[in-house]
Amino acid sequence: MSTRAQTVRRSAPRRAAARRRAVRRRRIGAILGAALVTGLAVALAWPSFHHAVREIALPLRHEDIIRQQARAKDLDPALIAGVIYTESHFRDGQTSQAGAEGLMQITPATARMIARKSGGVAFTVEDLGTPQVNIAYGAWYLRYLLRRYAGNETFALAAYNGGEGNVDRWIDAAERRNQALTIAAIPFAETRAYIQRVEDAKAEYRRSYARELGL
C-alpha cells in the first residue's frame, strides 16, 4: 500500500471524529439557543402572566372610584376593596337572596336610609347597579358604622354583615358580663368569618395594589 493511501486511512477516523464533534457542537448550540429564546420569552411574558394570575386570585376593578370615595369618606381604600372582594368578588350585578345589590351588597332598605341621611333625594334602587353609586353608598355606610362604633373596625364590619341591632345586643351582653366583645365572642359564625375574610383581603390589597389604591 502506498504511503498516500496509508495517510488517507489514518486520517479518515480523525475526520469522522471531527465531524461528530462538529455535529455535537451544533446540537449543543441549538439547544442553548432554544433555551435562551425560551428564557427570554418567559421573562417577557412573566409580568403579564403574573398580572393575570393576580387578577384572578385578587381582582381589582373601579380603583379610581375606590380612591375617590376613600378620600371623600376618610377611609382606607384597602378596606373598601376588602369589603367589595368579600361581598361580590368585584363582580358587577350581584344580587343576594336577601336582596342586597351590587359590588358592596347593599340592601334597598339600607340604601334608602343612606340616601335619606346623605341627601340623595333622586336615588332609586336601580342606582345600586351603578358602580359609582354602589361604592359611594357602601363607603358612606362604612364611615357611618365606624363613627357609630367609635372607630372600632371589628364592630363596624360585624354590623355591615350582621346588622347594627345584633351588634348592639352583643356589645350590651358582653358589657353585662364585664367583658369586651371580641370576634370569637360574636354568636354568628358567618359574621365571625366575614370579619376575618375582610381583614385578610384588606391586608392583601395593601400588599398587592398599593400603587393602584394610592397607598
Coordinates of C-alpha atoms in Angstrom, one line a residue:
M1 CA 0.0 0.0 0.0
S2 CA 1.3 3.4 -0.9
T3 CA 2.3 6.0 1.7
R4 CA -0.6 8.3 0.5
A5 CA -3.2 5.5 0.9
Q6 CA -1.9 4.8 4.4
T7 CA -2.1 8.5 5.3
V8 CA -5.7 8.7 4.0
R9 CA -6.7 5.6 6.0
R10 CA -5.1 7.1 9.2
S11 CA -6.8 10.5 8.7
A12 CA -10.3 9.1 8.0
P13 CA -11.1 8.3 11.7
R14 CA -9.8 11.7 12.7
R15 CA -12.1 13.4 10.1
A16 CA -15.0 11.3 11.3
A17 CA -14.3 12.2 14.9
A18 CA -14.1 15.9 13.9
R19 CA -17.4 15.7 12.1
R20 CA -19.0 14.1 15.1
R21 CA -17.6 16.8 17.4
A22 CA -18.9 19.5 15.0
V23 CA -22.4 17.9 15.0
R24 CA -22.3 17.8 18.8
R25 CA -21.3 21.4 18.9
R26 CA -24.1 22.4 16.5
R27 CA -26.6 20.3 18.5
I28 CA -25.4 21.9 21.8
G29 CA -25.5 25.3 20.2
A30 CA -29.1 24.7 19.0
I31 CA -30.2 23.5 22.5
L32 CA -28.6 26.5 24.2
G33 CA -30.1 28.9 21.6
A34 CA -33.5 27.4 22.1
A35 CA -33.1 27.6 25.9
L36 CA -32.1 31.3 25.6
V37 CA -35.1 32.1 23.4
T38 CA -37.4 30.3 25.8
G39 CA -35.9 32.1 28.7
L40 CA -36.3 35.5 27.1
A41 CA -39.9 34.6 26.1
V42 CA -40.7 33.6 29.7
A43 CA -39.0 36.7 31.0
L44 CA -41.0 38.9 28.7
A45 CA -44.3 37.1 29.3
W46 CA -43.9 36.8 33.1
P47 CA -45.2 40.2 34.1
S48 CA -48.4 39.7 32.0
F49 CA -48.8 36.1 33.4
H50 CA -48.2 37.3 37.0
H51 CA -50.7 40.1 36.5
A52 CA -53.3 37.7 35.0
V53 CA -52.9 35.3 37.9
R54 CA -53.2 38.2 40.4
E55 CA -56.3 39.4 38.7
I56 CA -57.9 36.0 39.0
A57 CA -56.9 35.4 42.7
L58 CA -57.3 39.0 43.9
P59 CA -59.2 41.1 41.3
L60 CA -59.4 44.9 41.5
R61 CA -61.9 47.0 39.5
H62 CA -63.1 50.6 39.7
E63 CA -60.0 51.6 41.7
D64 CA -60.5 55.2 40.6
I65 CA -63.9 55.2 42.3
I66 CA -62.4 53.5 45.4
R67 CA -59.7 56.1 45.7
Q68 CA -62.1 58.9 45.3
Q69 CA -64.6 57.6 47.8
A70 CA -61.8 56.7 50.3
R71 CA -60.6 60.3 50.2
A72 CA -64.1 61.7 50.4
K73 CA -65.1 59.5 53.4
D74 CA -61.7 59.4 55.1
L75 CA -61.4 55.6 54.7
D76 CA -58.6 53.2 54.0
P77 CA -59.1 52.3 50.3
A78 CA -57.8 48.8 51.1
L79 CA -60.7 48.4 53.5
I80 CA -63.2 49.3 50.8
A81 CA -61.5 46.9 48.4
G82 CA -61.6 44.2 51.0
V83 CA -65.3 44.6 51.6
I84 CA -66.0 44.6 47.9
Y85 CA -63.9 41.4 47.4
T86 CA -65.7 39.7 50.3
E87 CA -69.1 40.8 49.3
S88 CA -69.0 40.3 45.5
H89 CA -65.5 39.3 44.4
F90 CA -65.7 42.5 42.2
R91 CA -68.4 41.1 40.1
D92 CA -71.0 43.7 39.0
G93 CA -74.7 42.9 39.0
Q94 CA -74.7 40.6 42.0
T95 CA -78.0 40.2 44.0
S96 CA -78.1 38.1 47.1
Q97 CA -81.0 36.0 48.4
A98 CA -81.7 38.8 50.9
G99 CA -81.9 41.3 48.1
A100 CA -78.6 43.0 48.6
E101 CA -77.4 44.6 45.4
G102 CA -74.1 45.3 43.6
L103 CA -70.5 45.3 44.4
M104 CA -70.8 46.2 48.1
Q105 CA -74.1 44.2 48.5
I106 CA -76.3 47.0 49.9
T107 CA -79.9 46.2 50.7
P108 CA -82.6 48.5 49.4
A109 CA -83.6 49.4 52.9
T110 CA -80.0 50.3 53.9
A111 CA -79.7 52.3 50.6
R112 CA -82.8 54.3 51.3
M113 CA -81.5 55.1 54.8
I114 CA -78.2 56.2 53.3
A115 CA -80.0 58.3 50.6
R116 CA -82.1 60.0 53.3
K117 CA -79.2 60.8 55.6
S118 CA -76.8 61.8 52.8
G119 CA -79.3 63.9 50.8
G120 CA -79.6 61.6 47.9
V121 CA -83.2 62.7 47.0
A122 CA -83.1 61.4 43.4
F123 CA -82.0 57.9 44.5
T124 CA -83.8 54.8 43.1
V125 CA -82.9 51.2 44.0
E126 CA -81.8 50.6 40.4
D127 CA -79.0 53.0 41.0
L128 CA -77.3 50.3 43.2
G129 CA -76.4 48.6 39.9
T130 CA -74.1 51.5 39.1
P131 CA -70.5 51.0 40.5
Q132 CA -70.2 54.7 41.3
V133 CA -73.4 54.8 43.3
N134 CA -72.9 51.4 44.9
I135 CA -69.3 52.1 46.1
A136 CA -70.3 55.6 47.2
Y137 CA -73.1 54.3 49.3
G138 CA -71.0 51.4 50.7
A139 CA -68.3 53.8 51.6
W140 CA -70.8 56.1 53.3
Y141 CA -72.2 53.2 55.3
L142 CA -68.7 52.0 56.4
R143 CA -67.9 55.6 57.6
Y144 CA -71.3 55.8 59.3
L145 CA -70.7 52.5 61.1
L146 CA -67.1 53.4 62.1
R147 CA -68.4 56.6 63.7
R148 CA -71.3 54.8 65.4
Y149 CA -68.8 52.3 67.0
A150 CA -66.1 54.9 67.9
G151 CA -63.7 53.8 65.1
N152 CA -63.9 50.1 66.1
E153 CA -63.4 48.3 62.7
T154 CA -64.4 44.9 64.1
F155 CA -67.8 46.3 65.3
A156 CA -68.3 48.2 62.1
L157 CA -67.7 45.1 59.9
A158 CA -69.8 43.0 62.2
A159 CA -72.7 45.5 61.7
Y160 CA -72.1 45.7 58.0
N161 CA -72.7 41.9 57.8
G162 CA -74.9 41.1 60.8
G163 CA -76.8 44.3 61.3
E164 CA -76.5 47.1 63.8
G165 CA -79.2 45.8 66.1
N166 CA -77.4 42.5 66.6
V167 CA -74.1 44.2 67.3
D168 CA -75.7 46.5 69.8
R169 CA -77.1 43.4 71.6
W170 CA -73.8 41.6 71.5
I171 CA -72.0 44.6 73.0
D172 CA -74.6 45.0 75.7
A173 CA -74.4 41.3 76.6
A174 CA -70.6 41.4 76.8
E175 CA -70.7 44.5 79.0
R176 CA -73.1 42.9 81.4
R177 CA -70.5 40.2 81.8
N178 CA -67.8 42.8 82.3
Q179 CA -66.2 41.7 79.1
A180 CA -65.2 43.2 75.8
L181 CA -66.9 41.9 72.6
T182 CA -64.3 40.0 70.6
I183 CA -64.6 38.4 67.2
A184 CA -64.5 35.0 69.0
A185 CA -67.5 36.0 71.2
I186 CA -69.7 37.0 68.2
P187 CA -72.5 34.4 68.1
F188 CA -72.9 34.4 64.3
A189 CA -70.3 32.1 62.7
E190 CA -71.0 33.8 59.4
T191 CA -70.2 37.2 60.8
R192 CA -67.0 36.0 62.5
A193 CA -65.8 34.5 59.2
Y194 CA -66.9 37.7 57.4
I195 CA -64.8 39.9 59.6
Q196 CA -61.7 37.7 59.1
R197 CA -62.2 37.5 55.4
V198 CA -62.4 41.3 55.0
E199 CA -59.4 41.9 57.2
D200 CA -57.3 39.3 55.3
A201 CA -58.4 40.7 52.0
K202 CA -57.6 44.3 53.2
A203 CA -54.1 43.2 54.1
E204 CA -53.6 41.5 50.7
Y205 CA -54.9 44.6 48.8
R206 CA -52.5 46.8 50.7
R207 CA -49.6 44.4 49.7
S208 CA -50.6 43.8 46.1
Y209 CA -52.2 47.0 45.0
A210 CA -50.6 49.8 46.9
R211 CA -50.0 51.9 43.8
E212 CA -53.4 51.4 42.3
L213 CA -55.1 52.2 45.6
G214 CA -53.0 55.3 46.2
L215 CA -51.4 53.9 49.4

